[in-house]
CSV table of C-alpha atoms in Angstrom, one decimal:
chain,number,residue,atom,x,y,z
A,1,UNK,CA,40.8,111.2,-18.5
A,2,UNK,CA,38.7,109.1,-16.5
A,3,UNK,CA,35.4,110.5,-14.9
A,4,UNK,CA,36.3,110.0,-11.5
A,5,UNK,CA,39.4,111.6,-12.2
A,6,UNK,CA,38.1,114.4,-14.2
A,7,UNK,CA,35.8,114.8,-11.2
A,8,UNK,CA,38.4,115.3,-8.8
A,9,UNK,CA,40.4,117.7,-10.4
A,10,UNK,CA,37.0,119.9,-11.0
A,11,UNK,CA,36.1,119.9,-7.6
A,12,UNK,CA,39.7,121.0,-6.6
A,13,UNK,CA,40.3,123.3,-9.2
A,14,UNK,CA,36.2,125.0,-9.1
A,15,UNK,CA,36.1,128.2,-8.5
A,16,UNK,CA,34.6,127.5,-4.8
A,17,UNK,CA,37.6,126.0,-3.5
A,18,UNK,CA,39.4,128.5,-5.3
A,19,UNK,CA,38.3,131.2,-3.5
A,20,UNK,CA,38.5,129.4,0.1
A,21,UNK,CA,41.7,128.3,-0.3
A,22,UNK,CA,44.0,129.0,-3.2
A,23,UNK,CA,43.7,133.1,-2.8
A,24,UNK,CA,43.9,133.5,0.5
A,25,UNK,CA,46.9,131.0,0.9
A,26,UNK,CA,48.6,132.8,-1.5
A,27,UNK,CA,48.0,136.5,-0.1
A,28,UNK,CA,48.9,135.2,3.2
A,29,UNK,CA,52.4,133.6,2.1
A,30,UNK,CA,53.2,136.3,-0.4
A,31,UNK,CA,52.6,139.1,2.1
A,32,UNK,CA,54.6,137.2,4.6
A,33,UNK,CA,57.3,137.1,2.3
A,34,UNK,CA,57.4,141.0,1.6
A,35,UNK,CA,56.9,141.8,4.8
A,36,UNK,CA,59.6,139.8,6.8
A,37,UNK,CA,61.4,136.8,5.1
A,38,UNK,CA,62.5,135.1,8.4
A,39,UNK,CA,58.4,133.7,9.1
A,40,UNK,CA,58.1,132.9,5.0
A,41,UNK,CA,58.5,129.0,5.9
A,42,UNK,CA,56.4,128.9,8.7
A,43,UNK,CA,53.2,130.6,7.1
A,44,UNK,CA,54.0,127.9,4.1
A,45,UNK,CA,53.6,125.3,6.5
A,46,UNK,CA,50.2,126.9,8.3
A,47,UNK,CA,48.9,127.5,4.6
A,48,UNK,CA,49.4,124.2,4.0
A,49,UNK,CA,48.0,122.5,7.4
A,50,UNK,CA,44.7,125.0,6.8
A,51,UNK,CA,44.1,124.2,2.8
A,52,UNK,CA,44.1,120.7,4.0
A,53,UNK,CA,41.9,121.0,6.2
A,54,UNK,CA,39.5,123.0,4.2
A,55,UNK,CA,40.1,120.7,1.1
A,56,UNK,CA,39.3,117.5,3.1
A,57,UNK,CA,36.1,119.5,4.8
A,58,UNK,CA,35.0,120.4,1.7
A,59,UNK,CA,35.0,116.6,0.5
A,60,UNK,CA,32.0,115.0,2.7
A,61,UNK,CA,29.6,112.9,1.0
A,62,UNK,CA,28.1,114.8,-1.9
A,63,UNK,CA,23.9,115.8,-1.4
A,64,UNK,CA,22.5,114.6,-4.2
A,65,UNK,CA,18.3,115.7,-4.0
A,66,UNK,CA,17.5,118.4,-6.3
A,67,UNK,CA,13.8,120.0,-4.7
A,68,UNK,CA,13.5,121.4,-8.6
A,69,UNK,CA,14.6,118.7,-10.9
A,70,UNK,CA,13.8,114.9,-11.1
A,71,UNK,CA,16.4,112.4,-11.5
A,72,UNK,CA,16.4,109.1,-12.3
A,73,UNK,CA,17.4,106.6,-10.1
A,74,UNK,CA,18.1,102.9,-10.6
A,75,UNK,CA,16.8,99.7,-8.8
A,76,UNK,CA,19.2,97.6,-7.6
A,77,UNK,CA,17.6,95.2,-4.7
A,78,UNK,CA,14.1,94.6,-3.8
A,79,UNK,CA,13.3,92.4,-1.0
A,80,UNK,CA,9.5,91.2,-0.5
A,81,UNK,CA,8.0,91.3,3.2
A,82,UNK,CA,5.0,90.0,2.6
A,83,UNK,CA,2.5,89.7,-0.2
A,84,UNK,CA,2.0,93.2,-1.0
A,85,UNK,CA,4.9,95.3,0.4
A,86,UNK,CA,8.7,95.4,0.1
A,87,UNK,CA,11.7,97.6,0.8
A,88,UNK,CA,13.1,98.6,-2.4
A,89,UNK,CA,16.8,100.2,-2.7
A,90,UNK,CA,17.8,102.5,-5.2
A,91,UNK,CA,21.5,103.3,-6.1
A,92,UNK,CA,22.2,106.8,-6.3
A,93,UNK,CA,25.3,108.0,-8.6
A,94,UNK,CA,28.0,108.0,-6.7
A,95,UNK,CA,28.7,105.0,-3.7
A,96,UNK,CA,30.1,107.6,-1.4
A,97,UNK,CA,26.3,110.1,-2.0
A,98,UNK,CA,23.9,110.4,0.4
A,99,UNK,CA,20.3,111.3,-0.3
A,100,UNK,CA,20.3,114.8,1.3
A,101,UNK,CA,16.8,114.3,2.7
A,102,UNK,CA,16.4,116.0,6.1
A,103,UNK,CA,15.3,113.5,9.1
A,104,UNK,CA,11.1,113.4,8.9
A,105,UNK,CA,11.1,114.9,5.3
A,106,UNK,CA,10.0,112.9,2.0
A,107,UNK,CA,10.8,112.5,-1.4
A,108,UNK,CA,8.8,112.3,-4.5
A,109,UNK,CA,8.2,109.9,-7.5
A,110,UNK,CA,6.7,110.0,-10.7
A,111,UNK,CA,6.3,107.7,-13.7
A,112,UNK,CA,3.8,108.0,-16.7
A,113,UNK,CA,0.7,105.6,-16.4
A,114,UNK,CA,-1.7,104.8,-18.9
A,115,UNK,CA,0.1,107.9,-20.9
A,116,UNK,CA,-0.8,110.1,-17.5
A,117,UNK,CA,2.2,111.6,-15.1
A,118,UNK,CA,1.8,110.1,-11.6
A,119,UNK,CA,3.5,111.9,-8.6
A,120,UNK,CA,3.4,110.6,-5.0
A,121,UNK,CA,5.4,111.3,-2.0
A,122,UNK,CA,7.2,108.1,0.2
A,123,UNK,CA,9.5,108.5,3.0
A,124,UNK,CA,13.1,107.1,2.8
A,125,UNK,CA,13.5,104.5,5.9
A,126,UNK,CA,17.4,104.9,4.9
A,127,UNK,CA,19.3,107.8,6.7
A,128,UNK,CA,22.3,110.0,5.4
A,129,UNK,CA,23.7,109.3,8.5
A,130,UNK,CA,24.1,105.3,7.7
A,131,UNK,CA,23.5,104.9,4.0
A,132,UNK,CA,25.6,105.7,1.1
A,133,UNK,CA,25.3,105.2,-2.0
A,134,UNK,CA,22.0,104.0,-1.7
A,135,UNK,CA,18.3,105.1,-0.4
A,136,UNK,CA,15.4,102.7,0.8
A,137,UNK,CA,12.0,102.7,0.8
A,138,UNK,CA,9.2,100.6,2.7
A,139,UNK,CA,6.2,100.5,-0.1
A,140,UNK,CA,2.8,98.9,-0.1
A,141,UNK,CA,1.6,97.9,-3.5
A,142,UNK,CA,-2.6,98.9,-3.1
A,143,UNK,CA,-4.8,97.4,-5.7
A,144,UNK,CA,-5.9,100.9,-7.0
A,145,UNK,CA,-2.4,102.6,-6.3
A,146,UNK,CA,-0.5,103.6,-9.6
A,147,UNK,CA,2.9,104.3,-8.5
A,148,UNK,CA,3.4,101.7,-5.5
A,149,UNK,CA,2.0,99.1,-8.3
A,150,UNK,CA,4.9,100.9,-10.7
A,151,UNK,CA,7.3,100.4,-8.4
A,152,UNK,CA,6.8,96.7,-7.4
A,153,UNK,CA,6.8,96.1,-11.2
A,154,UNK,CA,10.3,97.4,-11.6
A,155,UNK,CA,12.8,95.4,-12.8
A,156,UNK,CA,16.3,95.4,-11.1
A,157,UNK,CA,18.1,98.2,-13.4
A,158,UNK,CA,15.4,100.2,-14.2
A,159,UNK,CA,14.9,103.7,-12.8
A,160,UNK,CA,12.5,106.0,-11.4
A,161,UNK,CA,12.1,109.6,-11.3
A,162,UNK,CA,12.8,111.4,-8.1
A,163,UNK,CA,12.7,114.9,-7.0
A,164,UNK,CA,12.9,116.2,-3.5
A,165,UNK,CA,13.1,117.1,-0.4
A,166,UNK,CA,9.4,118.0,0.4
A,167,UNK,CA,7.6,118.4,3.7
A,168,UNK,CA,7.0,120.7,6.2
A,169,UNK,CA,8.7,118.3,9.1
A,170,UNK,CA,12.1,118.6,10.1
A,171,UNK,CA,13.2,116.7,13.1
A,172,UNK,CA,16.6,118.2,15.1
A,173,UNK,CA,17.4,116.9,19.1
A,174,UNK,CA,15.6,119.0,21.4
A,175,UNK,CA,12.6,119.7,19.2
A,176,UNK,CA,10.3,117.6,21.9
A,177,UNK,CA,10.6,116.8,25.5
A,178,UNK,CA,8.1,113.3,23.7
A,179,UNK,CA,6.5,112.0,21.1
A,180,UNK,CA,3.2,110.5,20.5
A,181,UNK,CA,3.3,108.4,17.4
A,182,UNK,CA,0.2,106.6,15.7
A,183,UNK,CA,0.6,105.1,12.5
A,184,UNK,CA,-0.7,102.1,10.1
A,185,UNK,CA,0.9,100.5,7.3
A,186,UNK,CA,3.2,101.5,5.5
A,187,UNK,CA,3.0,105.0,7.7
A,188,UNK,CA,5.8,103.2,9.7
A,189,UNK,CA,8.3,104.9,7.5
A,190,UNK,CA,8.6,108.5,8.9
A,191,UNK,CA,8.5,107.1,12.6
A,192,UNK,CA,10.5,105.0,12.0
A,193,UNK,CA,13.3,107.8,10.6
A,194,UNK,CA,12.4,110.1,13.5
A,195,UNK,CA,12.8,106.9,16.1
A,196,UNK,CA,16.4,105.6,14.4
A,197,UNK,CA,17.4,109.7,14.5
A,198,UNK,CA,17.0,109.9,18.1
A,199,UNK,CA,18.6,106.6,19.4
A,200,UNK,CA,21.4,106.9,17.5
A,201,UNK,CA,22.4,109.9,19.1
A,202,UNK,CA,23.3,109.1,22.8
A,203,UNK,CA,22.8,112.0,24.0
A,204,UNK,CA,19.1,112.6,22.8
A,205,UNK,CA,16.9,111.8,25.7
A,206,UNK,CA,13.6,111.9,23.5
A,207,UNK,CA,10.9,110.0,24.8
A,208,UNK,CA,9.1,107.7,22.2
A,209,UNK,CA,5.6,105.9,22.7
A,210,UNK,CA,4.4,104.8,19.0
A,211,UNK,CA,1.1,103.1,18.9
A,212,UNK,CA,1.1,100.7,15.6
A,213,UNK,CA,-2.0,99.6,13.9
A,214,UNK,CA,-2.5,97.0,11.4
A,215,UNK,CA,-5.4,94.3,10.6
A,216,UNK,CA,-3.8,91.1,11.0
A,217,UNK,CA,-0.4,90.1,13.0
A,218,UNK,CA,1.5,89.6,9.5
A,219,UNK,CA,1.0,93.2,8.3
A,220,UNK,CA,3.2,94.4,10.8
A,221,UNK,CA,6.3,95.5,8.9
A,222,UNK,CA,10.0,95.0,10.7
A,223,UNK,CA,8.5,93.7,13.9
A,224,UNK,CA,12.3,92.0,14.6
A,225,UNK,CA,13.7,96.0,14.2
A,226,UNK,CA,11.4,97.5,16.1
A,227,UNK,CA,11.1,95.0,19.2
A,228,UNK,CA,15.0,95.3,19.2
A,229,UNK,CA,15.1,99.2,19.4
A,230,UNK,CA,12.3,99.1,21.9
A,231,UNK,CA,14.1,96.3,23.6
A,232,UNK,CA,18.0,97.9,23.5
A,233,UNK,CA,16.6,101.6,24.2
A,234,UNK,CA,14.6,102.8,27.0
A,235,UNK,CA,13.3,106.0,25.5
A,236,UNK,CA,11.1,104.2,22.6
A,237,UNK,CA,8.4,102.1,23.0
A,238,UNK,CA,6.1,100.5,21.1
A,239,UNK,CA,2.5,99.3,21.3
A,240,UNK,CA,1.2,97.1,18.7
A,241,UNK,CA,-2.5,96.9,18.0
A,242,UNK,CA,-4.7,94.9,15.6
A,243,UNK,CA,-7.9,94.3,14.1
A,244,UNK,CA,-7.5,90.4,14.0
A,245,UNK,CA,-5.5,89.4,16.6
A,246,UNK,CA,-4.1,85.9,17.0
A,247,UNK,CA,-5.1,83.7,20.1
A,248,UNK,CA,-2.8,84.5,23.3
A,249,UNK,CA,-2.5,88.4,21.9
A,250,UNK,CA,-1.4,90.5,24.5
A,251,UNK,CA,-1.4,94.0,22.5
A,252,UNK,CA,-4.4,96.3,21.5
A,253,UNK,CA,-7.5,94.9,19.8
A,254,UNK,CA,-9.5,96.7,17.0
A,255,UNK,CA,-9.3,100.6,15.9
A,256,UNK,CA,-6.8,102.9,17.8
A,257,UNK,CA,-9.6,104.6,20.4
A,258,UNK,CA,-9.2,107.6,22.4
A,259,UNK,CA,-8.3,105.7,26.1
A,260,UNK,CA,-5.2,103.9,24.3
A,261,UNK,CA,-4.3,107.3,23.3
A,262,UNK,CA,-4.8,108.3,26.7
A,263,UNK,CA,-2.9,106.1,28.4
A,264,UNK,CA,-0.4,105.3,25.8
A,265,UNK,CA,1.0,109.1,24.3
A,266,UNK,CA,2.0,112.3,26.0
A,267,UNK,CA,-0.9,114.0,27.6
A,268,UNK,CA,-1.1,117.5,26.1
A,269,UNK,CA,1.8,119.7,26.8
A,270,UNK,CA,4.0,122.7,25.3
A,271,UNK,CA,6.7,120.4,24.7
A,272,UNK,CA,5.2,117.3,23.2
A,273,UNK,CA,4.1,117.0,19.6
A,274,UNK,CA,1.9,114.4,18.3
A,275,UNK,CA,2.5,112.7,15.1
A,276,UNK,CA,0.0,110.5,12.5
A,277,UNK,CA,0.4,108.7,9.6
A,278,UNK,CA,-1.5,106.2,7.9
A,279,UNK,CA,-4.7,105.6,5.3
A,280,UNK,CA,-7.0,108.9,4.9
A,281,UNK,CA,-10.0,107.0,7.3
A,282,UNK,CA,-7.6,106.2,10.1
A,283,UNK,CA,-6.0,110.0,10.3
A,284,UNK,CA,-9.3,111.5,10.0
A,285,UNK,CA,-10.5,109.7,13.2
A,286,UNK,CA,-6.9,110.0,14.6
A,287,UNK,CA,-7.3,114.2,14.3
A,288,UNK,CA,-10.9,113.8,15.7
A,289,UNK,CA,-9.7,111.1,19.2
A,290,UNK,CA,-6.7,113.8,19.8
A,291,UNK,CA,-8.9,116.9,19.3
A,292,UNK,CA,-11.4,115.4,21.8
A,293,UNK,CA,-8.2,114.2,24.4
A,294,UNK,CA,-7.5,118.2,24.7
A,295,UNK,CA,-4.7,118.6,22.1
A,296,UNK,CA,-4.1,121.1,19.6
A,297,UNK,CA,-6.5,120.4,17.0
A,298,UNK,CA,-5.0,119.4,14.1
A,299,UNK,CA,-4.9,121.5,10.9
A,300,UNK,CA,-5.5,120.9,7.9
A,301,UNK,CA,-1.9,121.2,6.0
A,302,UNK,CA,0.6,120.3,9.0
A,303,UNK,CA,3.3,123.2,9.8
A,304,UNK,CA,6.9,122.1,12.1
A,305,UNK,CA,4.9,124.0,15.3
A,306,UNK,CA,1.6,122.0,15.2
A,307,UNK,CA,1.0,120.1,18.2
A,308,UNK,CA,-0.6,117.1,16.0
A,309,UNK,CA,1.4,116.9,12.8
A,310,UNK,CA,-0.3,115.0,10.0
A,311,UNK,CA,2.4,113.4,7.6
């Protein structure tokens, strides 16, 4: 018997959909049956319109993030966007899985280094609502990083270990009447889940102002995407700024100060929330402009209620 098959016949025959299906269909038509003969066949035919149902409900795409165990997960396409970073897309067992990862949540690698296990946290830029079989990840390969310089080492075929979800974010419609987003790098990749979770649904009227930083016009990472969404959906926007700007630049120059904050984000309110990502210099100044703006001030470890939530 083949695996697939062997599969199937478990998850039909465990004892889950045993006990949502199989027993009470059978109480239901065998009571019928004592009870009063003349309804027998049409309580067959409801038991069999309900275990359908249930059997086809209970056969969406399988979660497959353990938060206690790592798996290893294979490489199968790497794609370079510039010198240093790449989106790298790792096949997960099955091709109708999804991650499991819930929208502004991360995941976890490890790998042993110089005999040492390394563990760091990435977020996916893939979704479970558009990606199966499969999981991406935007990652910036830093001179003194261990696993990013792992991972853009990997050979196509070779795996990593993952383990998740982690985080103390989890994004659901409603959460916000805005967002304030301010992030460099490679810190695109949680925005950039929150901003594709809230435009997909049509009826989330989220609005989105996200301030990107980086030092030179080629470090911006899926410029094409994100001018699209901004372009195609009136509740995001974005605001590019950079160190070096080219001639003609029309965005922000230098650091990300406290009047582009100002005029660019939610001023403070009940029902706005504040999010940052990026290298340790630019949050800690990030915490310190929004603080000083009349926000929450940030805390240490970020928690789901905090008014400026630190990825």
């Amino acid at each position: 018997m083949s695996n697939a098959t062997s599969a199937a016949k478990d998850s039909l025959l465990g004892s889950q959909h045993l006990q949502n299906l199989y027993i009470p269909a059978g109480v239901l038509v065998f009571g019928t049956a004592l009870l009063n003969y003349v309804y027998f066949p049409y309580v067959v035919l409801a038991a069999l319109v309900i275990g359908g149902f249930q059997v086809l409900k209970g056969h969406g795409p399988r979660k497959v993030l353990k938060a206690d165990k790592w798996q290893d997960f294979k490489l199968v396409e790497a794609r370079a966007l510039s010198h240093n970073t790449g989106i790298y897309k790792f096949a997960l067992p099955r091709s109708t899985d999804v991650l499991g990862l819930p929208i502004g949540q991360h995941i976890q690698f490890s790998a042993k280094i110089s005999g040492v296990d390394v563990v760091r946290s990435y977020t996916p830029i893939s979704s479970d609502e558009t990606d199966r079989g499969s999981f991406s990840m935007l990652i910036k390969s830093y001179p003194a990083g261990s696993i990013s310089k792992h991972i853009a080492s990997l050979k196509i075929g070779q795996s990593i270990k993952t383990k998740g979800p982690k985080g103390q974010f989890v994004y659901r419609s409603g959460l916000v009447r805005a967002f304030g987003m301010i992030a460099g790098g490679t810190g695109l990749a949680p925005m950039l889940q929150i901003i594709k979770a809230i435009i997909r649904n049509s009826e989330d009227r989220t609005e989105v102002d996200f301030i990107f930083a980086n030092v030179d016009v080629e470090d911006i990472l899926l410029k094409d995407e994100l001018d699209e969404l901004a372009r195609t959906h009136r509740n995001f926007r974005i605001h590019y700024v950079l160190n070096n700007p080219p001639e003609g630049w029309k965005g922000g120059v230098g650091f990300v100060t406290e009047d582009m904050i100002k005029e660019l984000c939610p001023a403070p309110a009940a029902d706005i929330k504040i999010l940052l990502c990026g290298p340790p210099p630019m949050i800690s100044a990030m915490k310190k402009a929004t603080a000083a703006l009349g926000y929450e001030p940030a805390k240490p470890v970020s928690k789901l209620p905090d008014q400026v939530f630190s990825f």
